[in-house]
GROMACS .gro file of N, CA and C in nm:
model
  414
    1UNK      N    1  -4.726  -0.889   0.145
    1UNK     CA    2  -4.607  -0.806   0.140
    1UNK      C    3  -4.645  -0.663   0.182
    2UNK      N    4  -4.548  -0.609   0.266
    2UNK     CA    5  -4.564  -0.431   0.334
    2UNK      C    6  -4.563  -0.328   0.202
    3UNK      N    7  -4.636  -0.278   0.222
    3UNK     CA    8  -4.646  -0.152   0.101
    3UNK      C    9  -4.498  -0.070   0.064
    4UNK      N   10  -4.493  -0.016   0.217
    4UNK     CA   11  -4.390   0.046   0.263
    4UNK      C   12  -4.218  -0.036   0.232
    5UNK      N   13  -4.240  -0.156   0.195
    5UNK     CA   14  -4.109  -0.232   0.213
    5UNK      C   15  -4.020  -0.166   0.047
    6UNK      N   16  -3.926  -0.120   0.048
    6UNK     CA   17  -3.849  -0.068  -0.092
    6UNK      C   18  -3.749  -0.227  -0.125
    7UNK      N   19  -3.682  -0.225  -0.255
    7UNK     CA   20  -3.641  -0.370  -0.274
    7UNK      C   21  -3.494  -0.241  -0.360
    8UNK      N   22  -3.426  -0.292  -0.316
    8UNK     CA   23  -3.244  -0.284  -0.334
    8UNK      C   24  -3.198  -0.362  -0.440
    9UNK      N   25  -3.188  -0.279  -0.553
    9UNK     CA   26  -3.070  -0.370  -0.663
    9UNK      C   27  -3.007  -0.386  -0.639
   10UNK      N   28  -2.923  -0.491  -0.673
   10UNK     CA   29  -2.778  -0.498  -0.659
   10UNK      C   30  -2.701  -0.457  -0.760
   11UNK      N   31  -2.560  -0.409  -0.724
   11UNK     CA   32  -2.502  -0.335  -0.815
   11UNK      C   33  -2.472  -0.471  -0.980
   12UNK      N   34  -2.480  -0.400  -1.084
   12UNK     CA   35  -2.407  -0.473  -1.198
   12UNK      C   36  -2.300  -0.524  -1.164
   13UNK      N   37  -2.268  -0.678  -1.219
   13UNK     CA   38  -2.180  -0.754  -1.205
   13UNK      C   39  -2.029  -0.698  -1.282
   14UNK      N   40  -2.081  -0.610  -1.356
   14UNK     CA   41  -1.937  -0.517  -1.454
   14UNK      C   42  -1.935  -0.363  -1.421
   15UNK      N   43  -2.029  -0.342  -1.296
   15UNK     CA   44  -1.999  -0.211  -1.244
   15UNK      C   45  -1.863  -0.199  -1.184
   16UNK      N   46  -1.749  -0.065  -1.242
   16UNK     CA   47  -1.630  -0.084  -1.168
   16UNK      C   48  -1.639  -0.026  -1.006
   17UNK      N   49  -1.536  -0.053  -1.008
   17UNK     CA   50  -1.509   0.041  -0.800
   17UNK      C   51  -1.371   0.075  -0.861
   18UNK      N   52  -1.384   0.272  -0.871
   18UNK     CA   53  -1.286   0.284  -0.858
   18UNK      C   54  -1.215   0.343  -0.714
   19UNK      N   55  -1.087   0.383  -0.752
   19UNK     CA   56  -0.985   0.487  -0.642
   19UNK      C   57  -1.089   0.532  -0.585
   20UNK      N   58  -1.099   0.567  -0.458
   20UNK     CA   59  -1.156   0.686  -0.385
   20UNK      C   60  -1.157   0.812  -0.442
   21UNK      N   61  -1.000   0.877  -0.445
   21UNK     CA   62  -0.952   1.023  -0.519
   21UNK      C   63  -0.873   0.948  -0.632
   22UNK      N   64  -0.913   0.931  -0.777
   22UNK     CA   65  -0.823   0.988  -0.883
   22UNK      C   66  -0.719   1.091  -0.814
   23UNK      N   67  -0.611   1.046  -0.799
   23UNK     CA   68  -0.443   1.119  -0.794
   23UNK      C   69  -0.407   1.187  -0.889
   24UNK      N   70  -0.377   1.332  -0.846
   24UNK     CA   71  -0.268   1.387  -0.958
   24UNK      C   72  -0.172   1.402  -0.902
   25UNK      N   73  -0.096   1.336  -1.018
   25UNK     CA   74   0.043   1.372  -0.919
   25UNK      C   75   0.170   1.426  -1.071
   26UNK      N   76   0.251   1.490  -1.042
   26UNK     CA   77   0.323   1.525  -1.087
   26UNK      C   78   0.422   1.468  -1.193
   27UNK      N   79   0.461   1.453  -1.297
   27UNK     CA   80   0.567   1.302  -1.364
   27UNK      C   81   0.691   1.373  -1.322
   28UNK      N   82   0.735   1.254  -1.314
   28UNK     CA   83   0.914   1.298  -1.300
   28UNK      C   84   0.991   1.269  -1.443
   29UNK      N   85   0.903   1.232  -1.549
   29UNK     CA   86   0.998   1.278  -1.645
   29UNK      C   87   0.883   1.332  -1.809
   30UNK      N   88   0.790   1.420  -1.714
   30UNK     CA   89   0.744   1.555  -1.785
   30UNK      C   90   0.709   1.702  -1.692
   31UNK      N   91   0.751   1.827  -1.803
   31UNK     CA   92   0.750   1.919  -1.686
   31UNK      C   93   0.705   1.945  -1.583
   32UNK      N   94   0.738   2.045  -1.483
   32UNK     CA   95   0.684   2.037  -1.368
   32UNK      C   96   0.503   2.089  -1.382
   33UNK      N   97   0.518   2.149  -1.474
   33UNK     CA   98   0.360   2.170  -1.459
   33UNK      C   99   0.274   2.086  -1.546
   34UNK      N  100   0.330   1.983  -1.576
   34UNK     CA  101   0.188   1.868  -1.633
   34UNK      C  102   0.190   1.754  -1.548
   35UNK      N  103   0.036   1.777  -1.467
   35UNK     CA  104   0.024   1.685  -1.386
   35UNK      C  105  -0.035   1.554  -1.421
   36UNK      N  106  -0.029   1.424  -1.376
   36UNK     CA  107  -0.078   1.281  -1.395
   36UNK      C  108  -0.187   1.263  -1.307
   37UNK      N  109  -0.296   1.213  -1.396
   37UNK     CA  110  -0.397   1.157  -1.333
   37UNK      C  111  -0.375   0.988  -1.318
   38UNK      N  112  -0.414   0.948  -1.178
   38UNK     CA  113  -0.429   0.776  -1.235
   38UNK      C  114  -0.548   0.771  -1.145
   39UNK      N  115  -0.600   0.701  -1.264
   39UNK     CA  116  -0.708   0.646  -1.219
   39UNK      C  117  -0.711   0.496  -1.213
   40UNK      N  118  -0.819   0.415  -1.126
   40UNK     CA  119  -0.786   0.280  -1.132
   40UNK      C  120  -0.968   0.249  -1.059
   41UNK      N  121  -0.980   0.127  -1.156
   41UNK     CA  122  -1.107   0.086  -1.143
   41UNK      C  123  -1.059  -0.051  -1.138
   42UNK      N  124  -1.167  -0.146  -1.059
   42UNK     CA  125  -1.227  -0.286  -1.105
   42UNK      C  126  -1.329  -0.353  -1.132
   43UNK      N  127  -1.327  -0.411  -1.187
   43UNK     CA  128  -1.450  -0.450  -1.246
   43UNK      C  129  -1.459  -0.629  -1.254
   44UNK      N  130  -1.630  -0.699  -1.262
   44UNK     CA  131  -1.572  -0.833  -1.232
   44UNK      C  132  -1.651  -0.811  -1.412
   45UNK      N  133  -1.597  -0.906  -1.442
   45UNK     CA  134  -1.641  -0.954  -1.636
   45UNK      C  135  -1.798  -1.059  -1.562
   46UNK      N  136  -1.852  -1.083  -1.713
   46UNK     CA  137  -1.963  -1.195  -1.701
   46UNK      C  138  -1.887  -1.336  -1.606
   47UNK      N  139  -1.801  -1.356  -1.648
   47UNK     CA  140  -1.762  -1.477  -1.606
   47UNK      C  141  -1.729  -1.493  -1.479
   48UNK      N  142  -1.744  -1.391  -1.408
   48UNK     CA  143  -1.682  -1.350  -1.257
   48UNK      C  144  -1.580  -1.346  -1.198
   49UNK      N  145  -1.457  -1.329  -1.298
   49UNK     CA  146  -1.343  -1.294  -1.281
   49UNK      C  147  -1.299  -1.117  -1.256
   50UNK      N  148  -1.209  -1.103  -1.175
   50UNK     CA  149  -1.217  -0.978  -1.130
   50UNK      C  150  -1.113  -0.882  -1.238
   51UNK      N  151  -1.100  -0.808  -1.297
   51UNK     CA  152  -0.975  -0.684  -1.344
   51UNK      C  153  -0.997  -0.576  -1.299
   52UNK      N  154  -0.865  -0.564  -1.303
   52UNK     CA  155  -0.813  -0.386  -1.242
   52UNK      C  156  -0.759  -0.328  -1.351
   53UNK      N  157  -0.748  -0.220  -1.362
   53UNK     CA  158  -0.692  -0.160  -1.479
   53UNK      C  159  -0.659  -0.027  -1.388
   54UNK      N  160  -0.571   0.057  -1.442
   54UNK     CA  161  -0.520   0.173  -1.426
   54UNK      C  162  -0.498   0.249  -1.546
   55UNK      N  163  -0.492   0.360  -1.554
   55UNK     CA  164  -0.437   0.439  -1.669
   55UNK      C  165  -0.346   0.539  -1.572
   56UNK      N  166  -0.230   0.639  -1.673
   56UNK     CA  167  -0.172   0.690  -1.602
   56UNK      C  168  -0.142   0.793  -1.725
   57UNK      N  169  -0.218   0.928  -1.722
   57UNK     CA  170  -0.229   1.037  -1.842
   57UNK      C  171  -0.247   0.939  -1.954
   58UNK      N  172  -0.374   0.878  -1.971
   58UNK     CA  173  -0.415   0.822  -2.034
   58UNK      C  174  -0.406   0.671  -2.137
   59UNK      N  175  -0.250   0.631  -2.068
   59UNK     CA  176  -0.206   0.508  -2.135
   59UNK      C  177  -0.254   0.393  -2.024
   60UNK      N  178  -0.290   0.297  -2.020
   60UNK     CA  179  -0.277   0.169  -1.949
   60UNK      C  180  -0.188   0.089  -1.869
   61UNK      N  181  -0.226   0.095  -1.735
   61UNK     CA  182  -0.117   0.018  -1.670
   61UNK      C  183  -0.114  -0.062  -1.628
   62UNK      N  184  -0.073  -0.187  -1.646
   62UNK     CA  185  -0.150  -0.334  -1.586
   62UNK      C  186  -0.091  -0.344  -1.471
   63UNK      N  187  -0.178  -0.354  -1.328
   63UNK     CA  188  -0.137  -0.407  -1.206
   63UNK      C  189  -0.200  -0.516  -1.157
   64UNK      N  190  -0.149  -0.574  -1.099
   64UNK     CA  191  -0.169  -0.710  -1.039
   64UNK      C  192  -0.300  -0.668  -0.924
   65UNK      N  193  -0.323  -0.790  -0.846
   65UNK     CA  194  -0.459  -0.770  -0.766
   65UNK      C  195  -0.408  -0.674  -0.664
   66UNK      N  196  -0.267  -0.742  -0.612
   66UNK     CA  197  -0.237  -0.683  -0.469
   66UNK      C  198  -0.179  -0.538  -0.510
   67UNK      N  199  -0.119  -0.516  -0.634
   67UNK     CA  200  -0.067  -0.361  -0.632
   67UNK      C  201  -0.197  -0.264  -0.633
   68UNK      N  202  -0.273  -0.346  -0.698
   68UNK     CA  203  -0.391  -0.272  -0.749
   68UNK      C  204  -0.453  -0.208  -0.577
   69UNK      N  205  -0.443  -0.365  -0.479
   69UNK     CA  206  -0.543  -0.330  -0.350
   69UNK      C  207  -0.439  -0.258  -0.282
   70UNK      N  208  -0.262  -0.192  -0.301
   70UNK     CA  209  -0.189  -0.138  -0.205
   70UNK      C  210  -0.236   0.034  -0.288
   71UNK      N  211  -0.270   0.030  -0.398
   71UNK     CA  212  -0.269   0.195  -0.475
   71UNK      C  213  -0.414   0.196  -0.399
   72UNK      N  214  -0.534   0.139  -0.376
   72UNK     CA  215  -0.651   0.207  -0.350
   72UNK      C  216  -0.640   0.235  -0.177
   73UNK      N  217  -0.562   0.170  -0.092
   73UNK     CA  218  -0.539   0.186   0.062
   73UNK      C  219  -0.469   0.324   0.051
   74UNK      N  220  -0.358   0.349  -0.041
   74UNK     CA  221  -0.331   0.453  -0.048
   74UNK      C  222  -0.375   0.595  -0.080
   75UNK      N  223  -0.498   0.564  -0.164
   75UNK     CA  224  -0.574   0.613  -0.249
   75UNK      C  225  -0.664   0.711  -0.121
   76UNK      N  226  -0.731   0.607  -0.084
   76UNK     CA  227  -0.856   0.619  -0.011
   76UNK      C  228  -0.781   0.678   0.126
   77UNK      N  229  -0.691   0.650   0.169
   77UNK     CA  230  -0.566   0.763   0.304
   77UNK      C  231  -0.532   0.877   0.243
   78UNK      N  232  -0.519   0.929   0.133
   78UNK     CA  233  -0.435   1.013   0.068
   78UNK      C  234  -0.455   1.148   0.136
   79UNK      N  235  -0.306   1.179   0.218
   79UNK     CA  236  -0.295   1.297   0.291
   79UNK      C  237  -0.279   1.228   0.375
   80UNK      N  238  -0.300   1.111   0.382
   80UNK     CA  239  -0.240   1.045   0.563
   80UNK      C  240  -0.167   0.944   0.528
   81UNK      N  241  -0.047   0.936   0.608
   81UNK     CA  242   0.035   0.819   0.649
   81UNK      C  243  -0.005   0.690   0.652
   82UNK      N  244   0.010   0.578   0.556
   82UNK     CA  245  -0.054   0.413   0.574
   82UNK      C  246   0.097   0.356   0.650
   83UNK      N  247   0.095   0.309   0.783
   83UNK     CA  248   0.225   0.228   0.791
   83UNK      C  249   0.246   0.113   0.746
   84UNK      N  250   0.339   0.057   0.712
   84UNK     CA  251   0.388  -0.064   0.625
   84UNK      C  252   0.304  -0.179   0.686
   85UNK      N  253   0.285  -0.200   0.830
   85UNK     CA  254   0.266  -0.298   0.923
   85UNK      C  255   0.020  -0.260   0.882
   86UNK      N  256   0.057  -0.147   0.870
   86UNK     CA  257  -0.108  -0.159   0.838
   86UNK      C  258  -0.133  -0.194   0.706
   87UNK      N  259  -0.068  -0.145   0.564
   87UNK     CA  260  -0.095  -0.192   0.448
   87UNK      C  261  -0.064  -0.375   0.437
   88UNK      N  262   0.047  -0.450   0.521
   88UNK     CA  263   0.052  -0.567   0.496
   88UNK      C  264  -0.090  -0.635   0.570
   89UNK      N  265  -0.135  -0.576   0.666
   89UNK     CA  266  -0.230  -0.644   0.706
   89UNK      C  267  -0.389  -0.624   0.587
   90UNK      N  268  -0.375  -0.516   0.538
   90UNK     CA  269  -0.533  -0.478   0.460
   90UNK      C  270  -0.526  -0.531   0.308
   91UNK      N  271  -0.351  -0.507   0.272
   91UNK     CA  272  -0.320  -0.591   0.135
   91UNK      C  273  -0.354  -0.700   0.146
   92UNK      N  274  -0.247  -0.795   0.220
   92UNK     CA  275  -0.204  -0.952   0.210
   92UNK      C  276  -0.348  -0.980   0.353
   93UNK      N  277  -0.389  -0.963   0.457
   93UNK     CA  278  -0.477  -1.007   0.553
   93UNK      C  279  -0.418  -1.031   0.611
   94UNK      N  280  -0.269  -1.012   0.631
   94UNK     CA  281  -0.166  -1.079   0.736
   94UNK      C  282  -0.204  -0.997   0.847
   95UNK      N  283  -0.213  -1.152   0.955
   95UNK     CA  284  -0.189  -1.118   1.100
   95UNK      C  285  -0.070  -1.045   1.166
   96UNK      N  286   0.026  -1.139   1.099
   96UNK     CA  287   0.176  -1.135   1.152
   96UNK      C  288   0.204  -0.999   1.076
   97UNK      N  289   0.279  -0.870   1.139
   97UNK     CA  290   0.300  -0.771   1.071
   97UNK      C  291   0.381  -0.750   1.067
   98UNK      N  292   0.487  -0.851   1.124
   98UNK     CA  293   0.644  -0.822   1.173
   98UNK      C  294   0.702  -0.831   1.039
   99UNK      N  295   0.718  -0.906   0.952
   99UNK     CA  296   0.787  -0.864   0.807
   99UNK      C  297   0.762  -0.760   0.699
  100UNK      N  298   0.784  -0.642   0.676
  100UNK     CA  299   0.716  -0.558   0.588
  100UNK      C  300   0.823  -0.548   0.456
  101UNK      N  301   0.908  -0.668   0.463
  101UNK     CA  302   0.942  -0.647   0.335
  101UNK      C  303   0.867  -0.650   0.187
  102UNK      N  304   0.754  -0.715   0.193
  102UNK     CA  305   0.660  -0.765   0.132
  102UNK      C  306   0.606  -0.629   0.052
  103UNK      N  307   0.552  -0.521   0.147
  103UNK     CA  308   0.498  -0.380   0.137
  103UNK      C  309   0.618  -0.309   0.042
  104UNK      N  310   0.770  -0.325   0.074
  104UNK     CA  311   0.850  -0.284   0.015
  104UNK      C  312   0.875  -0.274  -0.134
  105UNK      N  313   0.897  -0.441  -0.169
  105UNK     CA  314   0.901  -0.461  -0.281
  105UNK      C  315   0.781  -0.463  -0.336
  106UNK      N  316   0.625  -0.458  -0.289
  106UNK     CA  317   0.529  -0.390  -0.415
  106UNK      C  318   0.538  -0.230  -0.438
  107UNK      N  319   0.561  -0.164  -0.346
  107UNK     CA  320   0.539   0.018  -0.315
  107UNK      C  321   0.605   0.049  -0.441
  108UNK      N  322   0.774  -0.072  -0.456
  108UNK     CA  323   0.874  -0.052  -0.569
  108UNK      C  324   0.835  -0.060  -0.680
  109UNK      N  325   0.752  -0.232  -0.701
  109UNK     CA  326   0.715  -0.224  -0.835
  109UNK      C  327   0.599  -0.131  -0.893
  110UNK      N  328   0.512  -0.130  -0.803
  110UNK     CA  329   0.398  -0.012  -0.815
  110UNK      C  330   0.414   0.123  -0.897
  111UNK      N  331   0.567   0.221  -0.821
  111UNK     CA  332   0.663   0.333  -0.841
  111UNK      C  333   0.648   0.338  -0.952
  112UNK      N  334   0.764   0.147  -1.025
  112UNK     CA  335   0.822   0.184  -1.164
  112UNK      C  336   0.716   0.171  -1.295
  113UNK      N  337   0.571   0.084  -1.241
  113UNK     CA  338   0.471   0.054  -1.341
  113UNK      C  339   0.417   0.226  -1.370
  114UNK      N  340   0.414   0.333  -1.273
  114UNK     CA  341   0.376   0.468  -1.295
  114UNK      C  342   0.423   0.557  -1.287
  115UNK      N  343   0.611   0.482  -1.320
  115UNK     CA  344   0.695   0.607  -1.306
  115UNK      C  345   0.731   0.675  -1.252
  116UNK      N  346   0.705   0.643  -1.124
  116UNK     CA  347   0.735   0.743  -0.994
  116UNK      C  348   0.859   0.704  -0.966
  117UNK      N  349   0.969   0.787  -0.911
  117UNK     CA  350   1.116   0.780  -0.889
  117UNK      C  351   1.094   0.811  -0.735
  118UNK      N  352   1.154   0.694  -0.661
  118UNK     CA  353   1.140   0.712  -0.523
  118UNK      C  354   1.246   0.811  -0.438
  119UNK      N  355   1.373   0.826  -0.533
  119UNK     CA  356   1.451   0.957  -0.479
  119UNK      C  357   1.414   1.108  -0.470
  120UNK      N  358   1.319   1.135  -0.550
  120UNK     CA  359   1.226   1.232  -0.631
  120UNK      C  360   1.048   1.210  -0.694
  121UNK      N  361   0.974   1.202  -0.513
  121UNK     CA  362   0.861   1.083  -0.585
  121UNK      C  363   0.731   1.215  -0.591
  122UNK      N  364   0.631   1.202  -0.711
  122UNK     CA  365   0.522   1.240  -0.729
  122UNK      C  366   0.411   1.166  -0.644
  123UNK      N  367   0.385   1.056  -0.675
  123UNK     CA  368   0.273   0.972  -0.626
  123UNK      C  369   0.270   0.906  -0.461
  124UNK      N  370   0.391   0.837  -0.470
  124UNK     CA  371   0.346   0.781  -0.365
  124UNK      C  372   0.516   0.811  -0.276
  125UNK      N  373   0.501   0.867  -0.168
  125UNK     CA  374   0.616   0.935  -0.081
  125UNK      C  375   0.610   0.863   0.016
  126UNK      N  376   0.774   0.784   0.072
  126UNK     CA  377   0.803   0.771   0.189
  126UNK      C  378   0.814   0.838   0.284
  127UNK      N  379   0.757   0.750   0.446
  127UNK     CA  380   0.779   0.850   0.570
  127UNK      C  381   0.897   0.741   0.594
  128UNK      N  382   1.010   0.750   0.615
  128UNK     CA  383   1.110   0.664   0.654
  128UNK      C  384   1.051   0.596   0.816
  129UNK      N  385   1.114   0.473   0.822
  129UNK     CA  386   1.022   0.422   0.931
  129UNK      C  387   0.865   0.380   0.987
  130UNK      N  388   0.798   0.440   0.910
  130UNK     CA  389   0.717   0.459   0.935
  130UNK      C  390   0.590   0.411   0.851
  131UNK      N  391   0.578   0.490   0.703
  131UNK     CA  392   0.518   0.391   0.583
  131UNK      C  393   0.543   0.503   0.463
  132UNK      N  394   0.392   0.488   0.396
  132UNK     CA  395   0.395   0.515   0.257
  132UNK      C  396   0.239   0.642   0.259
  133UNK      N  397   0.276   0.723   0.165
  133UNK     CA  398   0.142   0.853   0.173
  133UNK      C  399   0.151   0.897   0.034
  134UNK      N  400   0.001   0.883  -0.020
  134UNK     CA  401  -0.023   0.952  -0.151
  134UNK      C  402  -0.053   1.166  -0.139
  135UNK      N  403  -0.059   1.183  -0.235
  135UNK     CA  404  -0.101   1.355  -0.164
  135UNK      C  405  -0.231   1.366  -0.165
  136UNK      N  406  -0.290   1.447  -0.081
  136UNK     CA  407  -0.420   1.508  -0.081
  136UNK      C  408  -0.462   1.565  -0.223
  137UNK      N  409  -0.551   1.481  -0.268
  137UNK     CA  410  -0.583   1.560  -0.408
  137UNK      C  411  -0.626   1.695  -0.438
  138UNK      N  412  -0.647   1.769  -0.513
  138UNK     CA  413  -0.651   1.899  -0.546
  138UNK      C  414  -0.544   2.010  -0.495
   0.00000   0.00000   0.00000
């Protein structure tokens, strides 16, 4: 064996991956100046099952795999535009990009699991036509 050769752990099987940027974003139903952190990690357990977890100013928010993988695309863009036709392909692996209703109704349920009001949104803001953008953190 090379002297020189170094040997690479691999990460812990319960090490999480979180968000890129922890989001603050604003609540729409606490004042304007207390901002929300969410954070969102996953982690696989001993058994090799995967969880996501979120918190949102510190309570727990249970999201599913795919909301979980549409908040970190957003996450990890934040300050840039994801279009609907690119999140269905990186969420779901879909080829076909022509239906984005799919993107729709999670962006929705996503909103109401963290409270975001899409007429008046903190977290995650529509570009009409176009897609979905978290804010640049800080």
């Amino acid at each position: 064996m090379a002297k020189n050769m170094t040997t690479r752990t691999a990460p812990s099987a319960t090490s999480p991956t979180a968000l890129a940027n922890p989001m603050m974003c604003r609540s729409t139903s606490a004042p304007e100046s207390s901002p929300i952190r969410i954070e969102a990690a996953r982690s696989r357990s001993p058994t090799g099952a995967r969880a996501s977890r979120a918190s949102l100013a510190g309570r727990a928010v249970p999201l599913t795999a795919t909301e979980w993988e549409v908040l970190r695309i957003l996450s990890v863009n934040a300050g840039r535009v994801v279009t609907s036709e690119s999140l269905l392909r990186q969420a779901w692996n879909a080829r076909d990009a022509a239906d984005t209703e799919p993107v729709r109704a999670f962006v929705k349920k996503l909103r109401a699991k963290l409270g975001d009001d899409a007429s008046d949104p903190a977290c995650i803001f529509t570009e009409r036509g176009v897609g979905y953008r978290m804010p640049r953190p800080g």
